[in-house]
Amino acid sequence: MNALNRVIDMVYPPECAGCRLPTDAAHGLCPDCWSDTAFISGPVCDCCGVPVPTAAPGQTAVCESCTSHPPGWDKGRAAVLYQGTAKDIILRFKHRDRLDLTAVLARWMARAGQDVMSGADIIAPVPLHWVRLVKRRANQTAELARRPQFRQQARVVPDLLTRHRATDSLRGKTRSQRHELLAGSITVTPRHRAKVAGRTILLLDDVMTTGATLSACAKACRDAGAARIHVLVIARVARDGFDPI
């Protein structure tokens, strides 16, 4: 640890990202919060990153949901399941101005997403409509994209995509309703279209439920000529009753 880090730890003692109790290292979790966080490991769906416990190690698997409703992108990964401590951290990150949590969340994503990050030419966050951006005061996913884990991997273009139509909240909507609401609402920002053609684009988002938002982003990139599209999210909402153990 260098002198600057020692000074920072004296002024801001390391604390758990979940419960904020003191910890040995910054941007980590205490034992209780660690055990309450469902990190995704082992065989996963190659499209959305949800665990597929029945798949053999090393096997390329696709979950039932992605088989029935193929997403608009080529490959996807998620760091954790959207439950327990991870859900609490993400909600604070999104709605309580806890941008300090970008450090721990970006580290989780980078660890889970090495294969989708590899070969990416451009990394872009899912955009917010300007009305929601004003309310939130920041695009939290864009702040994640600025972390070294991503900036050192590929070119980060925070405004690659534009959300030019505000949509109602997706909460409580069915898959088809979500896709219908988002259809045509996102496009590649005109000045960036030439950058997309023939490239591999990595899209970042916080939580994937049905994948409707990411599908709208992927379609925009496809329409601009992207060769491949990968997605990486902090958390994946698993189907009801799913047990990751």
PDB file of N, CA and C in Angstrom, residues 176-222:
ATOM      1  N   SER A 176     -43.512  -8.782 -23.352  1.00  0.00           N
ATOM      2  CA  SER A 176     -43.973  -8.176 -24.603  1.00  0.00           C
ATOM      3  C   SER A 176     -44.274  -6.697 -24.421  1.00  0.00           C
ATOM      4  N   GLN A 177     -44.824  -6.326 -23.276  1.00  0.00           N
ATOM      5  CA  GLN A 177     -45.103  -4.914 -23.015  1.00  0.00           C
ATOM      6  C   GLN A 177     -43.817  -4.100 -22.937  1.00  0.00           C
ATOM      7  N   ARG A 178     -42.786  -4.664 -22.319  1.00  0.00           N
ATOM      8  CA  ARG A 178     -41.498  -3.966 -22.216  1.00  0.00           C
ATOM      9  C   ARG A 178     -40.887  -3.736 -23.602  1.00  0.00           C
ATOM     10  N   HIS A 179     -40.905  -4.769 -24.414  1.00  0.00           N
ATOM     11  CA  HIS A 179     -40.329  -4.640 -25.752  1.00  0.00           C
ATOM     12  C   HIS A 179     -41.122  -3.646 -26.602  1.00  0.00           C
ATOM     13  N   GLU A 180     -42.444  -3.665 -26.450  1.00  0.00           N
ATOM     14  CA  GLU A 180     -43.280  -2.742 -27.210  1.00  0.00           C
ATOM     15  C   GLU A 180     -43.023  -1.294 -26.791  1.00  0.00           C
ATOM     16  N   LEU A 181     -42.892  -1.064 -25.487  1.00  0.00           N
ATOM     17  CA  LEU A 181     -42.639   0.294 -24.991  1.00  0.00           C
ATOM     18  C   LEU A 181     -41.314   0.847 -25.498  1.00  0.00           C
ATOM     19  N   LEU A 182     -40.314  -0.011 -25.588  1.00  0.00           N
ATOM     20  CA  LEU A 182     -38.965   0.439 -25.921  1.00  0.00           C
ATOM     21  C   LEU A 182     -38.679   0.463 -27.418  1.00  0.00           C
ATOM     22  N   ALA A 183     -39.560  -0.119 -28.197  1.00  0.00           N
ATOM     23  CA  ALA A 183     -39.312  -0.210 -29.644  1.00  0.00           C
ATOM     24  C   ALA A 183     -39.079   1.183 -30.240  1.00  0.00           C
ATOM     25  N   GLY A 184     -37.944   1.355 -30.883  1.00  0.00           N
ATOM     26  CA  GLY A 184     -37.622   2.606 -31.559  1.00  0.00           C
ATOM     27  C   GLY A 184     -37.237   3.758 -30.668  1.00  0.00           C
ATOM     28  N   SER A 185     -37.074   3.506 -29.366  1.00  0.00           N
ATOM     29  CA  SER A 185     -36.787   4.609 -28.441  1.00  0.00           C
ATOM     30  C   SER A 185     -35.302   4.935 -28.327  1.00  0.00           C
ATOM     31  N   ILE A 186     -34.445   4.041 -28.815  1.00  0.00           N
ATOM     32  CA  ILE A 186     -32.991   4.217 -28.677  1.00  0.00           C
ATOM     33  C   ILE A 186     -32.332   4.106 -30.046  1.00  0.00           C
ATOM     34  N   THR A 187     -31.432   5.020 -30.342  1.00  0.00           N
ATOM     35  CA  THR A 187     -30.676   4.991 -31.595  1.00  0.00           C
ATOM     36  C   THR A 187     -29.220   5.305 -31.317  1.00  0.00           C
ATOM     37  N   VAL A 188     -28.373   4.968 -32.277  1.00  0.00           N
ATOM     38  CA  VAL A 188     -26.975   5.384 -32.192  1.00  0.00           C
ATOM     39  C   VAL A 188     -26.910   6.892 -32.439  1.00  0.00           C
ATOM     40  N   THR A 189     -26.197   7.600 -31.601  1.00  0.00           N
ATOM     41  CA  THR A 189     -26.031   9.043 -31.759  1.00  0.00           C
ATOM     42  C   THR A 189     -25.406   9.310 -33.129  1.00  0.00           C
ATOM     43  N   PRO A 190     -26.019  10.170 -33.946  1.00  0.00           N
ATOM     44  CA  PRO A 190     -25.577  10.346 -35.340  1.00  0.00           C
ATOM     45  C   PRO A 190     -24.072  10.535 -35.513  1.00  0.00           C
ATOM     46  N   ARG A 191     -23.437  11.320 -34.666  1.00  0.00           N
ATOM     47  CA  ARG A 191     -22.008  11.583 -34.873  1.00  0.00           C
ATOM     48  C   ARG A 191     -21.134  10.357 -34.585  1.00  0.00           C
ATOM     49  N   HIS A 192     -21.738   9.309 -33.990  1.00  0.00           N
ATOM     50  CA  HIS A 192     -20.959   8.108 -33.677  1.00  0.00           C
ATOM     51  C   HIS A 192     -21.250   6.937 -34.615  1.00  0.00           C
ATOM     52  N   ARG A 193     -22.163   7.098 -35.556  1.00  0.00           N
ATOM     53  CA  ARG A 193     -22.569   5.970 -36.400  1.00  0.00           C
ATOM     54  C   ARG A 193     -21.388   5.347 -37.141  1.00  0.00           C
ATOM     55  N   ALA A 194     -20.502   6.162 -37.636  1.00  0.00           N
ATOM     56  CA  ALA A 194     -19.364   5.630 -38.395  1.00  0.00           C
ATOM     57  C   ALA A 194     -18.439   4.783 -37.535  1.00  0.00           C
ATOM     58  N   LYS A 195     -18.449   5.013 -36.239  1.00  0.00           N
ATOM     59  CA  LYS A 195     -17.581   4.253 -35.329  1.00  0.00           C
ATOM     60  C   LYS A 195     -18.091   2.834 -35.114  1.00  0.00           C
ATOM     61  N   VAL A 196     -19.396   2.624 -35.339  1.00  0.00           N
ATOM     62  CA  VAL A 196     -20.034   1.357 -34.982  1.00  0.00           C
ATOM     63  C   VAL A 196     -19.892   0.296 -36.073  1.00  0.00           C
ATOM     64  N   ALA A 197     -19.923   0.700 -37.327  1.00  0.00           N
ATOM     65  CA  ALA A 197     -19.936  -0.246 -38.436  1.00  0.00           C
ATOM     66  C   ALA A 197     -18.760  -1.214 -38.376  1.00  0.00           C
ATOM     67  N   GLY A 198     -19.089  -2.512 -38.396  1.00  0.00           N
ATOM     68  CA  GLY A 198     -18.072  -3.555 -38.408  1.00  0.00           C
ATOM     69  C   GLY A 198     -17.396  -3.815 -37.080  1.00  0.00           C
ATOM     70  N   ARG A 199     -17.842  -3.159 -36.021  1.00  0.00           N
ATOM     71  CA  ARG A 199     -17.179  -3.267 -34.717  1.00  0.00           C
ATOM     72  C   ARG A 199     -17.900  -4.221 -33.772  1.00  0.00           C
ATOM     73  N   THR A 200     -17.184  -4.621 -32.726  1.00  0.00           N
ATOM     74  CA  THR A 200     -17.779  -5.381 -31.631  1.00  0.00           C
ATOM     75  C   THR A 200     -18.088  -4.393 -30.507  1.00  0.00           C
ATOM     76  N   ILE A 201     -19.355  -4.325 -30.154  1.00  0.00           N
ATOM     77  CA  ILE A 201     -19.815  -3.372 -29.144  1.00  0.00           C
ATOM     78  C   ILE A 201     -20.138  -4.117 -27.855  1.00  0.00           C
ATOM     79  N   LEU A 202     -19.639  -3.602 -26.738  1.00  0.00           N
ATOM     80  CA  LEU A 202     -19.989  -4.131 -25.418  1.00  0.00           C
ATOM     81  C   LEU A 202     -20.907  -3.131 -24.733  1.00  0.00           C
ATOM     82  N   LEU A 203     -22.134  -3.559 -24.444  1.00  0.00           N
ATOM     83  CA  LEU A 203     -23.121  -2.718 -23.774  1.00  0.00           C
ATOM     84  C   LEU A 203     -23.125  -3.020 -22.283  1.00  0.00           C
ATOM     85  N   LEU A 204     -23.130  -1.980 -21.469  1.00  0.00           N
ATOM     86  CA  LEU A 204     -23.165  -2.125 -20.016  1.00  0.00           C
ATOM     87  C   LEU A 204     -24.508  -1.657 -19.473  1.00  0.00           C
ATOM     88  N   ASP A 205     -25.019  -2.397 -18.482  1.00  0.00           N
ATOM     89  CA  ASP A 205     -26.234  -1.974 -17.793  1.00  0.00           C
ATOM     90  C   ASP A 205     -26.155  -2.459 -16.351  1.00  0.00           C
ATOM     91  N   ASP A 206     -27.092  -1.999 -15.527  1.00  0.00           N
ATOM     92  CA  ASP A 206     -27.054  -2.404 -14.120  1.00  0.00           C
ATOM     93  C   ASP A 206     -27.769  -3.729 -13.884  1.00  0.00           C
ATOM     94  N   VAL A 207     -29.059  -3.815 -14.258  1.00  0.00           N
ATOM     95  CA  VAL A 207     -29.841  -5.023 -13.993  1.00  0.00           C
ATOM     96  C   VAL A 207     -30.535  -5.489 -15.265  1.00  0.00           C
ATOM     97  N   MET A 208     -30.474  -6.784 -15.530  1.00  0.00           N
ATOM     98  CA  MET A 208     -31.200  -7.373 -16.651  1.00  0.00           C
ATOM     99  C   MET A 208     -32.382  -8.175 -16.116  1.00  0.00           C
ATOM    100  N   THR A 209     -33.576  -7.823 -16.590  1.00  0.00           N
ATOM    101  CA  THR A 209     -34.776  -8.583 -16.234  1.00  0.00           C
ATOM    102  C   THR A 209     -35.187  -9.419 -17.443  1.00  0.00           C
ATOM    103  N   THR A 210     -35.924  -8.831 -18.369  1.00  0.00           N
ATOM    104  CA  THR A 210     -36.262  -9.542 -19.606  1.00  0.00           C
ATOM    105  C   THR A 210     -35.268  -9.235 -20.718  1.00  0.00           C
ATOM    106  N   GLY A 211     -34.437  -8.214 -20.520  1.00  0.00           N
ATOM    107  CA  GLY A 211     -33.479  -7.832 -21.550  1.00  0.00           C
ATOM    108  C   GLY A 211     -34.053  -6.891 -22.591  1.00  0.00           C
ATOM    109  N   ALA A 212     -35.240  -6.315 -22.331  1.00  0.00           N
ATOM    110  CA  ALA A 212     -35.882  -5.455 -23.326  1.00  0.00           C
ATOM    111  C   ALA A 212     -35.063  -4.208 -23.631  1.00  0.00           C
ATOM    112  N   THR A 213     -34.520  -3.581 -22.592  1.00  0.00           N
ATOM    113  CA  THR A 213     -33.731  -2.359 -22.804  1.00  0.00           C
ATOM    114  C   THR A 213     -32.461  -2.670 -23.578  1.00  0.00           C
ATOM    115  N   LEU A 214     -31.779  -3.717 -23.195  1.00  0.00           N
ATOM    116  CA  LEU A 214     -30.553  -4.094 -23.900  1.00  0.00           C
ATOM    117  C   LEU A 214     -30.864  -4.520 -25.330  1.00  0.00           C
ATOM    118  N   SER A 215     -32.003  -5.153 -25.549  1.00  0.00           N
ATOM    119  CA  SER A 215     -32.387  -5.536 -26.912  1.00  0.00           C
ATOM    120  C   SER A 215     -32.603  -4.304 -27.783  1.00  0.00           C
ATOM    121  N   ALA A 216     -33.213  -3.261 -27.212  1.00  0.00           N
ATOM    122  CA  ALA A 216     -33.415  -2.023 -27.959  1.00  0.00           C
ATOM    123  C   ALA A 216     -32.066  -1.375 -28.301  1.00  0.00           C
ATOM    124  N   CYS A 217     -31.144  -1.435 -27.356  1.00  0.00           N
ATOM    125  CA  CYS A 217     -29.797  -0.897 -27.612  1.00  0.00           C
ATOM    126  C   CYS A 217     -29.076  -1.730 -28.671  1.00  0.00           C
ATOM    127  N   ALA A 218     -29.207  -3.041 -28.570  1.00  0.00           N
ATOM    128  CA  ALA A 218     -28.554  -3.926 -29.530  1.00  0.00           C
ATOM    129  C   ALA A 218     -29.098  -3.704 -30.936  1.00  0.00           C
ATOM    130  N   LYS A 219     -30.399  -3.529 -31.052  1.00  0.00           N
ATOM    131  CA  LYS A 219     -30.994  -3.279 -32.370  1.00  0.00           C
ATOM    132  C   LYS A 219     -30.450  -1.981 -32.976  1.00  0.00           C
ATOM    133  N   ALA A 220     -30.305  -0.961 -32.146  1.00  0.00           N
ATOM    134  CA  ALA A 220     -29.759   0.307 -32.633  1.00  0.00           C
ATOM    135  C   ALA A 220     -28.354   0.102 -33.179  1.00  0.00           C
ATOM    136  N   CYS A 221     -27.566  -0.694 -32.463  1.00  0.00           N
ATOM    137  CA  CYS A 221     -26.189  -0.967 -32.913  1.00  0.00           C
ATOM    138  C   CYS A 221     -26.186  -1.813 -34.186  1.00  0.00           C
ATOM    139  N   ARG A 222     -27.078  -2.802 -34.267  1.00  0.00           N
ATOM    140  CA  ARG A 222     -27.190  -3.620 -35.485  1.00  0.00           C
ATOM    141  C   ARG A 222     -27.562  -2.743 -36.680  1.00  0.00           C
TER     142      ARG A 222
END
